[in-house]
N, CA, C and O atoms as a MOPAC input file, in Angstrom:
PM7 MOZYME 1SCF
protein

 N     95.58500 1   106.01400 1   117.36900 1
 C     94.89800 1   106.11200 1   118.35800 1
 C     95.37600 1   107.01000 1   119.31000 1
 O     96.52100 1   107.45500 1   119.38300 1
 N     94.01700 1   107.35200 1   120.35000 1
 C     93.70200 1   108.15300 1   121.12600 1
 C     95.51000 1   108.21300 1   122.79000 1
 O     95.60300 1   107.43800 1   123.74100 1
 N     96.43000 1   109.29400 1   122.46700 1
 C     97.19100 1   108.88900 1   124.01100 1
 C     97.07200 1   110.33000 1   124.53900 1
 O     98.11200 1   110.98700 1   124.49600 1
 N     95.88100 1   110.97500 1   125.06800 1
 C     96.16000 1   111.95600 1   125.60100 1
 C     95.85600 1   113.14500 1   124.71800 1
 O     94.74600 1   113.30100 1   124.20900 1
 N     96.98100 1   114.07800 1   124.52700 1
 C     96.78200 1   115.04500 1   123.77700 1
 C     97.39400 1   115.15100 1   122.85600 1
 O     97.12000 1   115.96300 1   121.97300 1
 N     98.65500 1   114.13900 1   122.81400 1
 C     98.90600 1   113.04500 1   121.53300 1
 C     98.35500 1   112.10900 1   121.15800 1
 O     97.61700 1   111.46000 1   121.90000 1
 N     98.62800 1   111.73300 1   119.61400 1
 C     97.91100 1   111.08700 1   118.63200 1
 C     99.21800 1   110.67900 1   118.29400 1
 O    100.26500 1   111.31800 1   118.39800 1
 N     98.96300 1   109.15200 1   117.73600 1
 C     99.77400 1   108.05700 1   117.38300 1
 C     98.65600 1   107.35600 1   115.92200 1
 O     97.52100 1   106.94700 1   115.67600 1
 N    100.00900 1   107.61900 1   115.30500 1
 C     99.16600 1   106.98400 1   113.59800 1
 C    100.18800 1   105.65800 1   113.50200 1
 O    101.36200 1   105.30700 1   113.61500 1
 N     99.26300 1   105.34400 1   113.29900 1
 C     99.07100 1   103.39600 1   113.80600 1
 C     98.87500 1   102.84800 1   112.12900 1
 O     97.73500 1   103.00600 1   111.69200 1
 N     99.94300 1   102.19400 1   111.12800 1
 C     99.13300 1   101.51600 1   110.68900 1
 C     98.09300 1   102.06200 1   108.96100 1
 O     97.01700 1   101.84300 1   108.40500 1
 N     99.32800 1   102.83100 1   108.78600 1
 C     99.04100 1   103.97200 1   107.35600 1
 C    100.08400 1   102.93500 1   107.01400 1
 O    101.26700 1   102.86400 1   107.34500 1
 N     98.76400 1   101.55000 1   105.69300 1
 C     99.46600 1   100.58500 1   105.17600 1
 C     98.23600 1   100.80100 1   103.31500 1
 O     97.02500 1   100.64600 1   103.15600 1
 N     99.15000 1   101.12300 1   102.49700 1
 C     98.60700 1   100.81500 1   101.02800 1
 C     98.98700 1    99.42200 1   100.81600 1
 O    100.02900 1    98.92200 1   101.24100 1
 N     98.24500 1    98.92200 1   100.25300 1
 C     99.49800 1    97.68900 1    98.88600 1
 C     99.93400 1    98.61900 1    97.65400 1
 O     99.57400 1    99.75200 1    97.33400 1
 N    100.78300 1    97.77700 1    97.12100 1
 C    101.63300 1    98.07700 1    96.22800 1
 C    100.34900 1    98.79900 1    95.25000 1
 O    100.14300 1   100.00000 1    95.42600 1
 N     99.92400 1    98.42200 1    94.73800 1
 C     99.23600 1    98.63100 1    93.67700 1
 C     98.65800 1   100.03300 1    94.08800 1
 O     98.68700 1   100.79600 1    93.12300 1
 N     98.12500 1   100.62600 1    95.26300 1
 C     97.86000 1   101.85600 1    94.75400 1
 C     98.71500 1   103.06400 1    95.55600 1
 O     98.25100 1   104.02800 1    96.16600 1
 N    100.39900 1   102.60900 1    95.30600 1
 C    101.25800 1   103.13200 1    95.29400 1
 C    101.60100 1   104.24900 1    94.63900 1
 O    101.54700 1   104.16200 1    93.41200 1
 N    101.95800 1   105.33900 1    95.12500 1
 C    102.17200 1   106.55600 1    94.12600 1
 C    101.52000 1   106.91800 1    92.77700 1
 O    102.06300 1   106.97900 1    91.67400 1
 N     99.93500 1   107.19900 1    93.18700 1
 C     98.82700 1   106.96000 1    93.11400 1
 C     98.48000 1   108.73200 1    93.74100 1
 O     97.39600 1   109.15700 1    93.33900 1
 N     99.30400 1   109.73600 1    94.66000 1
 C     98.71300 1   110.11700 1    95.64200 1
 C     97.89700 1   109.89300 1    97.08800 1
 O     97.70800 1   110.60400 1    98.07400 1
 N     97.67600 1   109.10700 1    96.86400 1
 C     97.04700 1   108.32200 1    98.26300 1
 C     97.98900 1   108.56900 1   100.00600 1
 O     97.41600 1   108.58200 1   101.09500 1
 N     98.84700 1   108.66300 1    99.88100 1
 C     98.78200 1   108.64500 1   100.74700 1
 C     99.09300 1   110.38100 1   100.89300 1
 O     99.19100 1   110.79200 1   102.04900 1
 N     99.21900 1   111.19300 1    99.98900 1
 C     99.07600 1   113.06600 1   100.17900 1
 C     97.68700 1   112.77900 1   100.90500 1
 O     97.42000 1   113.20400 1   102.02900 1
 N     97.02100 1   112.17200 1   100.29200 1
 C     95.09000 1   112.46200 1   101.00300 1
 C     95.34500 1   111.93800 1   102.32300 1
 O     95.26300 1   112.45200 1   103.43900 1
 N     95.76400 1   110.46800 1   101.81200 1
 C     95.15700 1   110.54700 1   103.11300 1
 C     95.82500 1   111.24400 1   104.99600 1
 O     95.34400 1   111.65500 1   106.05200 1
 N     97.62600 1   110.88600 1   104.16000 1
 C     97.79900 1   112.32600 1   105.03600 1
 C     97.06000 1   114.09100 1   105.71200 1
 O     96.82000 1   114.47400 1   106.85700 1
 N     96.95100 1   114.57400 1   104.73800 1
 C     95.70300 1   115.05500 1   104.88300 1
 C     94.66600 1   115.57100 1   106.15300 1
 O     94.57800 1   116.47500 1   106.98400 1
 N     93.82100 1   114.12400 1   105.61500 1
 C     92.56200 1   114.00600 1   106.25700 1
 C     93.19700 1   113.90600 1   107.77800 1
 O     92.49100 1   114.14700 1   108.75800 1
 N     94.45600 1   113.56700 1   107.88700 1
 C     94.74100 1   112.78600 1   109.10400 1
 C     95.35400 1   114.23000 1   110.04500 1
 O     95.39000 1   114.30300 1   111.27400 1
 N     95.86100 1   115.44400 1   108.91900 1
 C     96.44700 1   116.55800 1   109.46200 1
 C     95.55600 1   116.99000 1   110.19400 1
 O     95.69900 1   117.58300 1   111.26300 1
 N     93.94800 1   116.53000 1   109.29300 1
 C     92.95600 1   118.03700 1   109.01900 1
 C     92.25600 1   117.28400 1   110.40700 1
 O     91.68800 1   118.08900 1   111.14500 1
 N     92.23500 1   116.39700 1   110.68400 1
 C     92.01300 1   115.18300 1   111.82600 1
 C     92.61300 1   115.88800 1   113.29000 1
 O     91.86800 1   115.95600 1   114.26800 1
 N     93.78700 1   116.31600 1   113.33300 1
 C     94.81300 1   116.49100 1   114.68500 1
 C     93.96000 1   117.96900 1   114.92400 1
 O     93.33700 1   117.98500 1   115.98600 1
 N     93.88500 1   118.77300 1   114.38000 1
 C     93.31000 1   119.42000 1   114.18800 1
 C     92.09300 1   120.03600 1   114.98900 1
 O     92.14600 1   120.46900 1   116.14000 1
 N     91.35500 1   120.00800 1   114.43700 1
 C     89.68700 1   119.31700 1   114.40700 1
 C     89.33200 1   118.52200 1   115.69000 1
 O     88.18200 1   118.64300 1   116.11300 1
 N     90.33900 1   117.59600 1   116.45300 1
 C     90.05900 1   117.75400 1   117.41200 1
 C     91.33200 1   117.47200 1   118.17400 1
 O     91.91900 1   116.42900 1   118.46100 1
 N     91.60600 1   118.99900 1   118.44800 1
 C     93.00800 1   120.02000 1   118.71800 1
 C     94.21000 1   118.97100 1   119.61300 1
 O     94.90000 1   119.28700 1   120.58200 1
 N     94.16000 1   117.97100 1   119.05800 1
 C     95.98700 1   117.51200 1   119.25400 1
 C     97.23300 1   118.31200 1   119.26800 1
 O     97.60600 1   118.91100 1   118.25900 1
 N     97.97500 1   118.34200 1   120.53800 1
 C     99.27900 1   119.07400 1   120.65100 1
 C    100.53300 1   118.61100 1   119.65700 1
 O    101.53000 1   119.14600 1   119.17300 1
 N     99.82200 1   117.14600 1   119.63300 1
 C    101.06700 1   116.15100 1   118.92000 1
 C    100.71900 1   115.07600 1   118.96400 1
 O     99.88200 1   114.55700 1   119.70300 1
 N    101.64800 1   114.43600 1   117.77200 1
 C    101.09700 1   113.29100 1   116.92900 1
 C    102.79400 1   112.42400 1   117.35200 1
 O    103.64800 1   112.88400 1   118.10900 1
 N    102.87500 1   110.87300 1   116.45800 1
 C    103.70200 1   109.97100 1   116.75100 1
 C    103.18900 1   109.07900 1   115.79200 1
 O    102.00400 1   108.77600 1   115.66000 1
 N    104.17400 1   108.66000 1   115.10600 1
 C    104.09800 1   107.07600 1   114.39000 1
 C    105.51300 1   106.33300 1   115.03500 1
 O    106.11200 1   106.74100 1   116.02900 1
 N    105.86200 1   105.21300 1   114.26000 1
 C    106.87500 1   104.15600 1   114.77200 1
 C    106.61300 1   103.74700 1   113.63800 1
 O    105.43600 1   103.89200 1   113.30700 1
 N    107.55600 1   103.09600 1   112.61600 1
 C    107.83200 1   102.92900 1   111.57500 1
 C    109.66200 1   102.09500 1   111.32500 1
 O    110.51100 1   101.96200 1   112.20700 1
 N    109.76400 1   101.71300 1   109.98800 1
 C    111.32900 1   101.16300 1   109.87900 1
 C    111.62300 1   101.76100 1   108.95300 1
 O    110.86200 1   102.31800 1   108.16100 1
 N    113.19800 1   101.70400 1   108.93500 1
 C    114.64600 1   102.61900 1   107.23300 1
 C    114.28600 1   101.78000 1   106.78100 1
 O    114.95200 1   101.48100 1   105.79000 1
 N    113.04200 1   100.78200 1   107.09600 1
 C    113.11800 1   100.26400 1   105.32200 1
 C    112.14700 1   101.08200 1   104.41500 1
 O    111.63100 1   100.56300 1   103.42400 1
 N    112.02400 1   101.75500 1   104.60500 1
 C    110.68200 1   102.28800 1   104.07300 1
 C    110.92300 1   103.50000 1   103.75500 1
 O    110.19900 1   104.35000 1   104.27300 1
 N    112.09100 1   103.97700 1   102.73900 1
 C    111.92900 1   105.55700 1   102.28300 1
 C    110.65000 1   106.52600 1   101.81400 1
 O    110.09300 1   107.60700 1   102.00400 1
 N    110.63000 1   105.31500 1   101.07400 1
 C    108.82000 1   106.68400 1   100.58500 1
 C    107.76100 1   107.50500 1   101.32800 1
 O    107.02600 1   108.38100 1   100.87200 1
 N    107.86200 1   106.94600 1   102.78100 1
 C    107.19300 1   106.62600 1   103.93100 1
 C    107.63000 1   107.74000 1   104.51400 1
 O    107.01200 1   108.78600 1   104.31800 1
 N    108.79100 1   107.71300 1   105.34700 1
 C    109.52100 1   108.98600 1   105.80900 1
 C    109.57100 1   109.80800 1   104.65100 1
 O    109.38400 1   110.89100 1   105.20500 1
 N    109.62200 1   109.92600 1   104.12500 1
 C    109.53500 1   111.51900 1   103.00800 1
 C    108.31800 1   111.91100 1   102.91000 1
 O    107.99700 1   113.06400 1   102.62200 1
 N    107.42500 1   110.85200 1   103.17300 1
 C    105.85300 1   111.67300 1   103.91200 1
 C    105.90300 1   112.91300 1   105.15200 1
 O    105.66400 1   114.11800 1   105.24100 1
 N    106.45200 1   111.59800 1   106.17300 1
 C    106.09300 1   112.38500 1   106.88300 1
 C    107.28300 1   113.23100 1   107.41400 1
 O    107.61200 1   113.48400 1   108.57300 1
 N    107.76200 1   113.54700 1   106.37600 1
 C    108.54200 1   114.92800 1   106.72900 1
 C    107.98100 1   115.73000 1   105.68900 1
 O    108.17800 1   116.94500 1   105.65400 1
 N    107.08900 1   114.94700 1   104.58400 1
 C    107.10800 1   116.64900 1   103.90300 1
 C    105.44700 1   116.92600 1   104.54100 1
 O    104.65800 1   117.70200 1   104.00300 1
 N    105.05700 1   115.89800 1   106.11900 1
 C    104.06100 1   117.04800 1   106.65800 1
 C    104.64400 1   117.38600 1   108.17800 1
 O    104.10500 1   117.37200 1   109.28500 1
 N    105.52700 1   117.59000 1   107.88200 1
 C    107.05700 1   117.68400 1   109.11600 1
 C    106.48800 1   117.10800 1   110.60400 1
 O    105.95300 1   117.90100 1   111.37800 1
 N    106.63500 1   115.69500 1   110.95200 1
 C    106.93100 1   114.98700 1   111.46800 1
 C    108.83300 1   115.08200 1   111.13000 1
 O    109.23700 1   115.13400 1   109.96800 1
 N    109.88600 1   115.09200 1   112.42700 1
 C    110.86600 1   114.62700 1   112.69200 1
 C    111.24600 1   113.40900 1   112.94600 1
 O    110.65300 1   112.75100 1   113.80200 1
 N    112.34400 1   112.88300 1   112.21500 1
 C    112.78500 1   112.08600 1   113.33400 1
 C    113.26500 1   112.26300 1   114.93600 1
 O    113.89100 1   113.21400 1   115.40300 1
 N    112.71300 1   110.88300 1   115.74600 1
 C    113.17900 1   111.76600 1   116.88400 1
 C    113.98300 1   110.42500 1   117.36200 1
 O    115.08900 1   110.63000 1   117.86200 1
 N    113.48200 1   108.90800 1   117.24400 1
 C    114.56600 1   108.01300 1   117.85000 1
 C    115.16400 1   107.07300 1   117.03200 1
 O    114.92500 1   107.54300 1   115.92000 1
 N    116.03900 1   105.63800 1   116.78300 1
 C    116.36500 1   105.15000 1   116.12500 1
 C    116.36700 1   104.05000 1   116.72000 1
 O    117.09300 1   104.39900 1   117.65100 1
 N    116.09100 1   102.77400 1   116.98000 1
 C    116.77800 1   101.92500 1   117.43900 1
 C    116.39000 1   100.78800 1   117.01100 1
 O    115.28400 1   100.65900 1   116.48600 1
 N    117.69300 1    99.23700 1   117.25000 1
 C    117.34700 1    97.90700 1   116.70300 1
 C    116.30100 1    97.62500 1   117.46400 1
 O    116.12700 1    97.99800 1   118.62500 1
 N    115.22800 1    96.61300 1   116.46100 1
 C    114.09300 1    96.37300 1   117.16400 1
 C    113.51700 1    94.65900 1   116.05600 1
 O    113.45600 1    94.55100 1   114.83100 1
 N    113.24100 1    93.73800 1   117.00400 1
 C    112.37700 1    92.62100 1   116.26800 1
 C    110.93500 1    92.15400 1   116.06500 1
 O    110.32800 1    91.10800 1   115.83500 1
 N    110.51000 1    94.42000 1   116.41200 1
 C    108.64800 1    94.03200 1   116.55100 1
 C    108.50600 1    93.29600 1   115.47800 1
 O    107.94900 1    92.27500 1   115.88200 1
 N    108.74200 1    93.17400 1   113.93300 1
 C    108.47400 1    93.26400 1   113.27000 1
 C    107.71400 1    92.60300 1   112.40000 1
 O    106.68900 1    92.61900 1   111.71900 1
 N    109.47600 1    91.51200 1   112.99200 1
 C    108.84100 1    89.80500 1   112.86500 1
 C    110.58700 1    89.60800 1   111.70300 1
 O    110.66800 1    88.84600 1   110.74000 1
 N    111.79900 1    90.58700 1   112.24500 1
 C    112.91700 1    91.10800 1   111.31100 1
 C    113.15500 1    91.33200 1   112.11200 1
 O    112.50800 1    91.16500 1   113.14600 1
 N    114.74900 1    92.06500 1   111.91300 1
 C    116.12200 1    92.38600 1   112.58100 1
 C    115.42300 1    93.99100 1   111.78800 1
 O    115.51200 1    94.05100 1   110.56200 1
 N    114.95400 1    94.85400 1   112.32300 1
 C    115.50400 1    96.24800 1   111.72100 1
 C    116.04600 1    97.55200 1   111.98600 1
 O    117.19800 1    97.42500 1   112.40300 1
 N    115.74500 1    98.56300 1   111.92700 1
 C    115.69400 1    99.58200 1   112.53000 1
 C    114.34500 1   100.74300 1   113.02600 1
 O    113.80800 1   101.61900 1   112.34800 1
 N    114.09200 1   100.33700 1   114.44000 1
 C    112.88500 1   101.11200 1   113.94500 1
 C    112.61500 1   102.98200 1   114.66300 1
 O    112.59900 1   103.80800 1   115.57500 1
 N    112.52500 1   102.75000 1   113.85700 1
 C    112.09500 1   104.28800 1   113.40000 1
 C    110.62700 1   104.95100 1   114.30200 1
 O    109.52600 1   104.40200 1   114.26600 1
 N    111.02600 1   106.60400 1   115.30500 1
 C    109.92200 1   107.36500 1   116.38800 1
 C    110.04800 1   108.18000 1   115.21200 1
 O    111.17700 1   108.20000 1   114.72200 1
 N    108.67900 1   109.22100 1   114.33900 1
 C    108.81700 1   110.03800 1   114.54300 1
 C    107.92200 1   110.96700 1   114.74100 1
 O    106.85100 1   110.66200 1   114.21800 1
 N    107.91000 1   112.42700 1   115.52000 1
 C    106.75100 1   113.45700 1   115.94700 1
 C    106.84700 1   114.58200 1   115.11700 1
 O    107.45800 1   115.09900 1   114.18200 1
 N    105.95500 1   114.69900 1   115.91000 1
 C    105.30200 1   116.47400 1   115.51800 1
 C    104.97300 1   116.91700 1   116.17000 1
 O    103.99200 1   116.36200 1   116.66600 1
 N    105.34000 1   118.12000 1   116.75100 1
 C    104.71200 1   118.91800 1   117.60500 1
 C    103.73700 1   120.44700 1   116.81400 1
 O    104.34000 1   121.33500 1   116.21200 1
 N    102.22700 1   120.44500 1   117.00000 1
 C    100.99300 1   120.81300 1   116.68200 1
 C    101.37300 1   122.70600 1   117.29300 1
 O    101.85600 1   122.95300 1   118.39800 1
 N    100.99700 1   123.78200 1   116.24300 1
 C    101.42800 1   124.70000 1   116.88200 1
 C     99.50600 1   125.42500 1   117.59800 1
 O     99.45300 1   126.41100 1   118.33300 1

């Protein structure tokens, strides 16, 4: 989603049968290329602590965990996490 000079990555979801075969990497590469193409200066995303494989992927692409707070926005009590990426 366009947020001025920042892009928000939303709903990066793969069905279980499509996980672990490289699609996450492919989609993240496409996203990173789009950030550069459209000259975004930063990006962020919101997720929960229940998705360690997703967090690993975000960190692999340079996102840093910048905030954690309790939330029930996802239909149950979870620890909401915000990851940010500053582009050069």
